[in-house]
CSV table of C-alpha atoms and ligand atoms in Angstrom, one decimal:
chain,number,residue,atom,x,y,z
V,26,UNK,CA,111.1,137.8,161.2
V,27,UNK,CA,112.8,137.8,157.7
V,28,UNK,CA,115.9,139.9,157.2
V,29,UNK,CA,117.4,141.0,154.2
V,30,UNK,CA,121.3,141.1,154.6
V,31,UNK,CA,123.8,143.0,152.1
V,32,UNK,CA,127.3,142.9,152.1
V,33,UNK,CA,129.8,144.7,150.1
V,34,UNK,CA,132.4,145.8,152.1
V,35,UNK,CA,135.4,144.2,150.0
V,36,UNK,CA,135.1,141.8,146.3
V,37,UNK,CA,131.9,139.8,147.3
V,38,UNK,CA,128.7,141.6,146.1
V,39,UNK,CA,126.3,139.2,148.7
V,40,UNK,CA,122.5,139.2,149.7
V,41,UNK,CA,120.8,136.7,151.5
V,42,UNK,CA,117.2,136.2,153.2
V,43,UNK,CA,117.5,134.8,156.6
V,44,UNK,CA,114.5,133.8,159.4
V,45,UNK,CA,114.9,134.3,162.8
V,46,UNK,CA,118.4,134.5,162.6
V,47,UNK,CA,118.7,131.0,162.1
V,48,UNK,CA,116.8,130.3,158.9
V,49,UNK,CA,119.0,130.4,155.7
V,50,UNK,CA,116.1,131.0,152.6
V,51,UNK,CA,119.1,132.6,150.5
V,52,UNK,CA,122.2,133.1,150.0
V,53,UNK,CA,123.3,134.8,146.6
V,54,UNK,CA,126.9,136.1,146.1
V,55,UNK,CA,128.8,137.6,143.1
V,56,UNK,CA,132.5,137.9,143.3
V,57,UNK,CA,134.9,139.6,141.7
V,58,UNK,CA,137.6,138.0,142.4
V,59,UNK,CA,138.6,136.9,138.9
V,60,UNK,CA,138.7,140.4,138.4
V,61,UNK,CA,141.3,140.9,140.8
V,62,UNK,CA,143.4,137.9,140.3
V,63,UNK,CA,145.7,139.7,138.0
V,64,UNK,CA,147.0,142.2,139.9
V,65,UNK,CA,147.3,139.4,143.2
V,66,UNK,CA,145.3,141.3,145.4
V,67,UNK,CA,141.7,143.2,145.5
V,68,UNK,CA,142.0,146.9,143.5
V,69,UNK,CA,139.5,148.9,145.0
V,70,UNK,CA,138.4,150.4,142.1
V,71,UNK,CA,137.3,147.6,140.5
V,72,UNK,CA,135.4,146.1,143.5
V,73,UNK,CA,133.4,149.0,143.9
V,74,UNK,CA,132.8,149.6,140.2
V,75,UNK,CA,131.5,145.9,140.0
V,76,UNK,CA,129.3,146.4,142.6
V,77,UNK,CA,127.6,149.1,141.3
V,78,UNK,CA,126.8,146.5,138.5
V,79,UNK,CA,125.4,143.5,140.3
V,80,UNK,CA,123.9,144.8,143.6
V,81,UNK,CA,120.3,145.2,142.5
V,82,UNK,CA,120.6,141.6,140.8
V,83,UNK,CA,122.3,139.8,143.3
V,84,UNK,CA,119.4,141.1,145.7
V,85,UNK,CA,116.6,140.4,143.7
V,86,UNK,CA,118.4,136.5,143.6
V,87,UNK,CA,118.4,136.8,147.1
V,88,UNK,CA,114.6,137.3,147.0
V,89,UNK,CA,113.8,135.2,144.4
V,90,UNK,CA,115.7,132.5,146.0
V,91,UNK,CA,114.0,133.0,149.1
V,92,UNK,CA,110.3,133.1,147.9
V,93,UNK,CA,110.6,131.3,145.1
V,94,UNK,CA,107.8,132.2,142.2
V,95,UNK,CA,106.2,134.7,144.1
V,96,UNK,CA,106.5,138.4,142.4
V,97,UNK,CA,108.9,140.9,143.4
V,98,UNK,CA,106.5,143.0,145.3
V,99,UNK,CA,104.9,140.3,147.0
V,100,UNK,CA,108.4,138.9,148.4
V,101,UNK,CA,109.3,142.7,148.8
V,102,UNK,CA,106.0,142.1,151.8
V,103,UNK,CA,107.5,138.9,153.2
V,104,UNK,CA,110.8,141.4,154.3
V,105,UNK,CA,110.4,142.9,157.8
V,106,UNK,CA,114.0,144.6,157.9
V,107,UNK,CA,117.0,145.1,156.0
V,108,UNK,CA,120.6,144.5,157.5
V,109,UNK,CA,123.5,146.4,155.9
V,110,UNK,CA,127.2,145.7,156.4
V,111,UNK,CA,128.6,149.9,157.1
V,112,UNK,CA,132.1,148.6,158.0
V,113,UNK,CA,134.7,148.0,158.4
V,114,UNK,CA,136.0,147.9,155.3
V,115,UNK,CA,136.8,149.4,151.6
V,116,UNK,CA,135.0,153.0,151.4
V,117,UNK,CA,134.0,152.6,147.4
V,118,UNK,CA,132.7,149.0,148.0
V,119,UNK,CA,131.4,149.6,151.6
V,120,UNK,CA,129.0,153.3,149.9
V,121,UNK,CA,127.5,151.1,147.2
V,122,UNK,CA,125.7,148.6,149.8
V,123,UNK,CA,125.3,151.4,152.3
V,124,UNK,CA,123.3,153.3,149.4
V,125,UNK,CA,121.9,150.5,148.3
V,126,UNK,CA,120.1,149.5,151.5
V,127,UNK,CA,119.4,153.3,152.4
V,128,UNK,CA,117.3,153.2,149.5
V,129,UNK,CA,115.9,150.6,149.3
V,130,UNK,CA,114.8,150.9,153.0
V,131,UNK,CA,113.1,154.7,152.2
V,132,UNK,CA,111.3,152.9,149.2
V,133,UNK,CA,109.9,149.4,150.6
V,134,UNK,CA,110.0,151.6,154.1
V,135,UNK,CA,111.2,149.1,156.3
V,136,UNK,CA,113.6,149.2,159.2
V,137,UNK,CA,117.1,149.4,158.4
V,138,UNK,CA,120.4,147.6,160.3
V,139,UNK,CA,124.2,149.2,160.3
V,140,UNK,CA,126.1,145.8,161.1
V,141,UNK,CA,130.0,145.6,161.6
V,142,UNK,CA,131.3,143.3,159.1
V,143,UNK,CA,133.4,141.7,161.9
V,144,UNK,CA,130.5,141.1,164.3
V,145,UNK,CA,128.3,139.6,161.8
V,146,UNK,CA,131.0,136.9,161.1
V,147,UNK,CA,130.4,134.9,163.9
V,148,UNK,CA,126.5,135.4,163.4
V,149,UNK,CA,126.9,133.0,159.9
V,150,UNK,CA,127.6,130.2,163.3
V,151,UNK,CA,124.3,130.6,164.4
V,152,UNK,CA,122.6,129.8,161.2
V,153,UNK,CA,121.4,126.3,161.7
V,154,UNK,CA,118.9,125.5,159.3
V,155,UNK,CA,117.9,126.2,155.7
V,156,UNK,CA,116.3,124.2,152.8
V,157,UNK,CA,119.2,125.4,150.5
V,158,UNK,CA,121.1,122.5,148.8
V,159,UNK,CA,125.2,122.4,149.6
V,160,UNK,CA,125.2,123.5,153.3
V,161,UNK,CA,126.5,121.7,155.8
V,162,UNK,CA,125.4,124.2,158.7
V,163,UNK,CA,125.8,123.2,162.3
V,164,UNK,CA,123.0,121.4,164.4
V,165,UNK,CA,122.8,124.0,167.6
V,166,UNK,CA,123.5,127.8,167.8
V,167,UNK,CA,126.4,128.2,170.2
V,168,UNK,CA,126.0,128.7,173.8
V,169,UNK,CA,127.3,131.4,175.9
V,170,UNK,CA,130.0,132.4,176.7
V,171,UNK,CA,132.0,131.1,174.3
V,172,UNK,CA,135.4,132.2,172.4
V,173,UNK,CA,135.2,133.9,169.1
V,174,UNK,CA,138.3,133.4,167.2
V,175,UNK,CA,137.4,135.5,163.5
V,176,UNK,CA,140.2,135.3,161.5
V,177,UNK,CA,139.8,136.7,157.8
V,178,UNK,CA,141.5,138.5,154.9
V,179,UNK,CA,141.2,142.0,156.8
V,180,UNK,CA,140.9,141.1,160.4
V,181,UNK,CA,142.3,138.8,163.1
V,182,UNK,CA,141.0,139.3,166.8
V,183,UNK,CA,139.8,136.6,169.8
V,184,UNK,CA,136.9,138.0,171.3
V,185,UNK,CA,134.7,136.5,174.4
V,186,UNK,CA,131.1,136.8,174.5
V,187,UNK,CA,129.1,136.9,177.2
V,188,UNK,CA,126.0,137.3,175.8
V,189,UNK,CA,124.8,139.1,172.2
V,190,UNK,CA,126.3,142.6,172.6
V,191,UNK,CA,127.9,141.4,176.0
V,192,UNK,CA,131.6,141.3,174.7
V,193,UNK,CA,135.1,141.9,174.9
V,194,UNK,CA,138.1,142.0,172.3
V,195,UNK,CA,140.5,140.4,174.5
V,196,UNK,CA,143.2,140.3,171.4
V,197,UNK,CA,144.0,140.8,168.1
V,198,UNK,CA,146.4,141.1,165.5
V,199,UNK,CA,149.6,143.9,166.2
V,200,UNK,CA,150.0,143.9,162.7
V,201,UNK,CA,148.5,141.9,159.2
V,202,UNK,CA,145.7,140.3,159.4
V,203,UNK,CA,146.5,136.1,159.0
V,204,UNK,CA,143.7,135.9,155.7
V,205,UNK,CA,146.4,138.5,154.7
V,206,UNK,CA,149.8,136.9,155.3
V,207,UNK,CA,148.4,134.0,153.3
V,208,UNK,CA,147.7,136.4,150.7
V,209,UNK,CA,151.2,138.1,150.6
V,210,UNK,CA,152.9,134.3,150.9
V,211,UNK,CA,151.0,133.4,148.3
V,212,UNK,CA,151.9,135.6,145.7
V,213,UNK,CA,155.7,135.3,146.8
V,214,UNK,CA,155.6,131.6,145.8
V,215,UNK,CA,153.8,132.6,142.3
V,216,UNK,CA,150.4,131.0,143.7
V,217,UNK,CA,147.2,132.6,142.6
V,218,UNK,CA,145.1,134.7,144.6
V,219,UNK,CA,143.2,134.4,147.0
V,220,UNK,CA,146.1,133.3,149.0
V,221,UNK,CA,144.3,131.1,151.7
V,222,UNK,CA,143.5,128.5,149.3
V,223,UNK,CA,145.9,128.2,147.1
V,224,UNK,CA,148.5,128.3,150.4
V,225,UNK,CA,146.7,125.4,151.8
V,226,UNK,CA,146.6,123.2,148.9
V,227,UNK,CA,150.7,123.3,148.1
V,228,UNK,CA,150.9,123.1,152.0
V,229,UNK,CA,149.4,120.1,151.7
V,230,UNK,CA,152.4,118.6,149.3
V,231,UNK,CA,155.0,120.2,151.7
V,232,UNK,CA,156.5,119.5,155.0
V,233,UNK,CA,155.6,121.7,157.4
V,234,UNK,CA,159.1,121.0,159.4
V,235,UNK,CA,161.3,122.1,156.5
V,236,UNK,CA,161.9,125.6,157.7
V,237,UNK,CA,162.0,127.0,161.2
V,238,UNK,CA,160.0,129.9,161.3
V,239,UNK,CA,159.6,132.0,164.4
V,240,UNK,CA,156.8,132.7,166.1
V,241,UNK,CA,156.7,136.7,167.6
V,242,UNK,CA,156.7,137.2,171.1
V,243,UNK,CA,153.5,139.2,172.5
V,244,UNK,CA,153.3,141.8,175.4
V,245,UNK,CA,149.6,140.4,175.7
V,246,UNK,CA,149.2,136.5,175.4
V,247,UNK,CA,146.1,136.4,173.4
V,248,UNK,CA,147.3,138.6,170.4
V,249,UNK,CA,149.2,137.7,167.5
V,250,UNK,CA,151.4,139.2,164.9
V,251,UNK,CA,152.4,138.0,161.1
V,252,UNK,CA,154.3,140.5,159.7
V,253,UNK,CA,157.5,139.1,160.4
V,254,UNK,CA,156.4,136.3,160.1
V,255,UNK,CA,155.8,137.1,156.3
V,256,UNK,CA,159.6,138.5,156.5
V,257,UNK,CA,160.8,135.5,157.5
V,258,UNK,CA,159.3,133.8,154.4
V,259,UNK,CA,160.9,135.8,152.2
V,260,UNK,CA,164.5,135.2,154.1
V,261,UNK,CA,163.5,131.9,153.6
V,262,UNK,CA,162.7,131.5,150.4
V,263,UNK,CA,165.7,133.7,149.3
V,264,UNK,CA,168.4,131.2,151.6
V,265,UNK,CA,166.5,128.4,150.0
V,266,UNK,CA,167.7,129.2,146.6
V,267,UNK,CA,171.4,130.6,147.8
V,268,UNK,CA,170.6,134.6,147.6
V,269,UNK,CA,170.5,137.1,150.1
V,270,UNK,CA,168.3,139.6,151.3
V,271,UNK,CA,168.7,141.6,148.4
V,272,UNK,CA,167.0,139.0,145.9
V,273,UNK,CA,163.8,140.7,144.7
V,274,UNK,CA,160.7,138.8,145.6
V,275,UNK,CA,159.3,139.2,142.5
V,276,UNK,CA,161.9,137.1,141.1
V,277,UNK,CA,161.3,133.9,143.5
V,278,UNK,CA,158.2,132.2,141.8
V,279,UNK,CA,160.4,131.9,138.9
V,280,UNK,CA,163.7,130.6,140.8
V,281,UNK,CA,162.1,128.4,143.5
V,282,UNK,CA,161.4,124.2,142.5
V,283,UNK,CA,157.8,123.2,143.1
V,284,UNK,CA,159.0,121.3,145.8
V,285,UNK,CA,160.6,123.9,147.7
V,286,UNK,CA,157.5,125.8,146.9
V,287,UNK,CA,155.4,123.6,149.1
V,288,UNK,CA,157.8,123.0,151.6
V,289,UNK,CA,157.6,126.8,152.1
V,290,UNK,CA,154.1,127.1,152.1
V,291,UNK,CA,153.7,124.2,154.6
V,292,UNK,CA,155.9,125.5,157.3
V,293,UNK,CA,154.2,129.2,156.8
V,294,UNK,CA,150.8,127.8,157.4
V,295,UNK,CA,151.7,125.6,160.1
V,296,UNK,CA,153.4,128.5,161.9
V,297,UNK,CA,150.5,130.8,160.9
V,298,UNK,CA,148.4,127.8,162.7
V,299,UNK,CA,150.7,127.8,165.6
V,300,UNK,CA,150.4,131.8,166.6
V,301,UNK,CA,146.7,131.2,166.5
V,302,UNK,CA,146.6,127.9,168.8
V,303,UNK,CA,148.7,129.8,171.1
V,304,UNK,CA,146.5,132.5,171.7
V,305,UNK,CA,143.7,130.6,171.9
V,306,UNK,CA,144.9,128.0,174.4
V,307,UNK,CA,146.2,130.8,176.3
V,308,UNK,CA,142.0,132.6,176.2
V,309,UNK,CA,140.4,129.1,176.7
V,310,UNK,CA,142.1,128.6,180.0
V,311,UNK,CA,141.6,132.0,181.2
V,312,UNK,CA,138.3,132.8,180.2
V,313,UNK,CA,136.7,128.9,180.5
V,314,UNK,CA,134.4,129.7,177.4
V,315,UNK,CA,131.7,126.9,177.0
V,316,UNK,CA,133.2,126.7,173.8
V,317,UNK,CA,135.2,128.2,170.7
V,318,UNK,CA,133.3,129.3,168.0
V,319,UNK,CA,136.0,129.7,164.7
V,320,UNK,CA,134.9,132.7,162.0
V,321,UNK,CA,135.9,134.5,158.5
V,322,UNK,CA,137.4,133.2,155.4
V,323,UNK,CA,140.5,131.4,157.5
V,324,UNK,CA,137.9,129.6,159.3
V,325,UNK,CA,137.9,127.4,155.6
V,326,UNK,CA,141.4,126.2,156.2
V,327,UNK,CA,141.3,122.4,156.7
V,328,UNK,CA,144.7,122.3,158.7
V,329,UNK,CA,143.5,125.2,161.2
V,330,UNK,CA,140.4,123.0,161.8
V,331,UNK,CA,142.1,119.5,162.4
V,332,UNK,CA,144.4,122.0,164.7
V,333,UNK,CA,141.8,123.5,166.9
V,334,UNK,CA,139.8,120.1,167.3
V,335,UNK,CA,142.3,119.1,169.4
V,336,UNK,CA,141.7,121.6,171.7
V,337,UNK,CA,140.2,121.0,174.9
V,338,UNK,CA,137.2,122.3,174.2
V,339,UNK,CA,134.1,122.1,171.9
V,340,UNK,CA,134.9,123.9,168.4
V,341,UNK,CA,132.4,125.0,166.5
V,342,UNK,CA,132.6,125.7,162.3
V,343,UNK,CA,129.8,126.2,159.8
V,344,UNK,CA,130.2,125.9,155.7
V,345,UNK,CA,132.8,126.8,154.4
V,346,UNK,CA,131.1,128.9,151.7
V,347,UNK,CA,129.3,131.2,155.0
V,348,UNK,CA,133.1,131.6,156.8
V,349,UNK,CA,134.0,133.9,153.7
V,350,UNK,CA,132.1,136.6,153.5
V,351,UNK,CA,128.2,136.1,153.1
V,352,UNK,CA,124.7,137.9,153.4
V,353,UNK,CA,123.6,135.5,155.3
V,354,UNK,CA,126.0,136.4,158.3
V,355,UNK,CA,124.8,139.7,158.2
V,356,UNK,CA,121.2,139.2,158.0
V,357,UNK,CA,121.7,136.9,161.4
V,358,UNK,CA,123.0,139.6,163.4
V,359,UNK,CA,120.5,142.2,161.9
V,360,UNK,CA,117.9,139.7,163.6
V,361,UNK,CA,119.8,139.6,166.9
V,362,UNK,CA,120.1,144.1,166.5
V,363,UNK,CA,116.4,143.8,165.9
V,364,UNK,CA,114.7,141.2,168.5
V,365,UNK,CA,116.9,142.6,171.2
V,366,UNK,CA,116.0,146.3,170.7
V,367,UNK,CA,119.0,147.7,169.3
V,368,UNK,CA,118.5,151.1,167.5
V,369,UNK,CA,117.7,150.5,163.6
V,370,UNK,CA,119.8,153.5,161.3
V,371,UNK,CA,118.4,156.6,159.9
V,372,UNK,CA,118.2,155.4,156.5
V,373,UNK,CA,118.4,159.2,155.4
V,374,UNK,CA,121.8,159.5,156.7
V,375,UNK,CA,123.7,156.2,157.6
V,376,UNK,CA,127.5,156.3,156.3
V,377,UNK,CA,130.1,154.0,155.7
V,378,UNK,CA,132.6,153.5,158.3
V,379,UNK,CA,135.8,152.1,156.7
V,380,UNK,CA,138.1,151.3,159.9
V,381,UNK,CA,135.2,150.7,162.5
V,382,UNK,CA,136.4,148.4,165.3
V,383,UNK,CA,134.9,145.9,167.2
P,426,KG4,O1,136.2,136.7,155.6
P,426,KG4,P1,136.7,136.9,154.2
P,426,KG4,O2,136.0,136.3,153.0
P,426,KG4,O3,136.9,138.4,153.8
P,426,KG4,C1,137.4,139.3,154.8
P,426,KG4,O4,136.5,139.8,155.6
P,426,KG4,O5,138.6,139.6,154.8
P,426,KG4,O6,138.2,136.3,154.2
P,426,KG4,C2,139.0,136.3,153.1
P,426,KG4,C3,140.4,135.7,153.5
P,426,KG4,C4,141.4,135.9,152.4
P,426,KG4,O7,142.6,136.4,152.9
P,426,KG4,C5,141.7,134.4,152.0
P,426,KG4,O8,143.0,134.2,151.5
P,426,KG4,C6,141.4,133.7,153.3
P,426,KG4,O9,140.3,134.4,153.8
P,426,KG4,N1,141.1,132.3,153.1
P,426,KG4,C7,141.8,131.3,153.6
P,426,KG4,C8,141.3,130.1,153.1
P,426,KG4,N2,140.2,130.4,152.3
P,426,KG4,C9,140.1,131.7,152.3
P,426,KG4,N3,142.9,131.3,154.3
P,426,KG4,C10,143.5,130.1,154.6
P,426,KG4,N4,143.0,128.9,154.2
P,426,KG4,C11,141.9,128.8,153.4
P,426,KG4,N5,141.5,127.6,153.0
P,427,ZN,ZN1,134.9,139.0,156.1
């Protein structure tokens, strides 16, 4: 069974042809995050207006890619459903690949898939095998139960699966997602966005003991919070350079050394790391998950990995380049909704859902 997976629910325009869920024969993404870079953070606007621009190319690579130099039409035969992305997540960015697939479903009538955005990133795990140069993609799908821990730009949340579309959200983030608080640290120290990255690499240059940071206390042990976490940064930053609270934050790439800089960032992400490791020590030994699968663009953060591998407990990545967001992800779950008899959407009337949960 080939799926065709679409996802536009923030900057990333992606498509991607996956087989059996497990298959990767594509994976095309456009992003428009150069676009957004400017104004250190994604402007809605402008992701939905470039998608409008590249959907229809991006999935025609995602086609092409995946038969390659057989027509359209005749790769258009080789599709048995498509898989959509419907939330949650921006509503301008989210309508154009709802549309997208709603038509394109009506016109090359085949089945159509609503998928969660948040759901389908732990799906991009079970992808074990494609002919695709680049990948490093793991060598078994995980085995339930295991421990989801997603943690991306919009969304932060341990979940325990029993089995596909057996599961529980056992806890999540009170506040920010984590994706995010790297984003907001990021542009306090001047860094460009996306955050995560460029966070991680002057983390890398600082000491991660240089500043005490605090880590919130939680009603429920398997949540997390980082919003004052991300206030205690600033208060940081600003005692760092001898000002008060009142020292704008606009002002402190400019007044803050390199060195302090990276000191900073260091012992943000290591108490980022450290909310994270709590929680999931704390779900592990409850819940005895055969094993913790780690999801969504944090998932790419070298230090978090070296972190959880010293867990007690087998910890399971993919590529980097399928933790942030993907096609590919989605098409995966789409197979799961359709081999285990999950309704397919009306494609006459399916709608985005901006703040679906879990
Ligand atoms: O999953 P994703 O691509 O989009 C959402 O669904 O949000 O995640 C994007 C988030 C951004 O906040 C970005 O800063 C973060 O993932 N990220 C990282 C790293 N690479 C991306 N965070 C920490 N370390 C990284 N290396
Ligand atoms: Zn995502």
């Amino acid at each position: 069974m080939n799926i065709l997976g679409i996802e536009t629910s923030c900057d990333e325009t992606a498509a991607a042809v996956v087989k059996d869920g497990s298959e990767m024969l594509s994976n095309a993404v456009s992003s428009s995050v150069d676009l957004h870079a400017e104004y250190g953070g994604v402007v809605p606007e402008i992701a939905a207006r470039s998608h409008i621009e590249v959907i229809l190319p991006v999935v025609h690579q995602a086609l092409a890619g995946a038969f390659p130099g057989l027509p359209r039409e005749k790769a258009w035969a080789k599709i048995d459903a498509i898989a959509v992305t419907y939330g949650p997540g921006l509503g301008g960015s989210l309508l154009i690949g709802v549309l997208t697939a709603r038509t394109l479903a009506i016109a090359k009538d085949k089945p159509l898939y609503a998928v969660n955005h948040v759901a389908a990133h732990p799906y991009a795990n079970f992808i074990t095998k494609t002919g695709l140069a680049g990948y490093k993609l793991p060598a078994k799908v995980p085995e339930f139960p295991f421990l989801a821990l997603i943690v991306s730009g919009g969304h932060s949340q341990l979940v325990f699966y029993r089995g596909h579309f057996d599961y529980e959200v056992i806890g999540r983030t009170a506040d920010d997602a984590v994706g995010e608080a790297f984003d907001k640290v990021a542009k306090m120290l001047g860094l460009p966005y996306p955050g995560g990255p460029s966070v991680s690499q002057a983390a890398a240059q600082g000491d991660p003991n240089a500043f005490p940071l605090p880590l919130a206390k939680m009603d429920n042990p398997y949540d997390f919070s980082f919003s004052g976490l991300k206030t205690a940064v600033l208060r940081a930053a600003q005692q760092a350079i001898g000002k008060d609270y009142a020292f704008p934050s606009k002002k402190l790439p400019q007044a803050l050394s390199e060195a302090q800089k990276h000191n900073i960032a260091a012992s943000f992400q290591r108490a980022a790391i450290d909310a994270l490791l709590r929680a999931a020590r704390k779900a592990i030994d409850k819940y005895q998950p055969a094993s913790l699968v780690v999801a969504g663009g944090v998932a790419a953060n070298q230090a978090l990995r070296q972190e959880l591998n010293n867990l007690p407990i087998e910890v399971l990545y993919t590529d980097i380049k399928l933790c942030t967001d993907n096609g590919a992800m989605v098409a995966a779950l789409g197979y799961y909704l359709a081999s285990h008899k999950q309704p397919a959407a009306d494609p006459y009337t399916l709608s985005p859902a901006p703040n679906l949960q879990m």
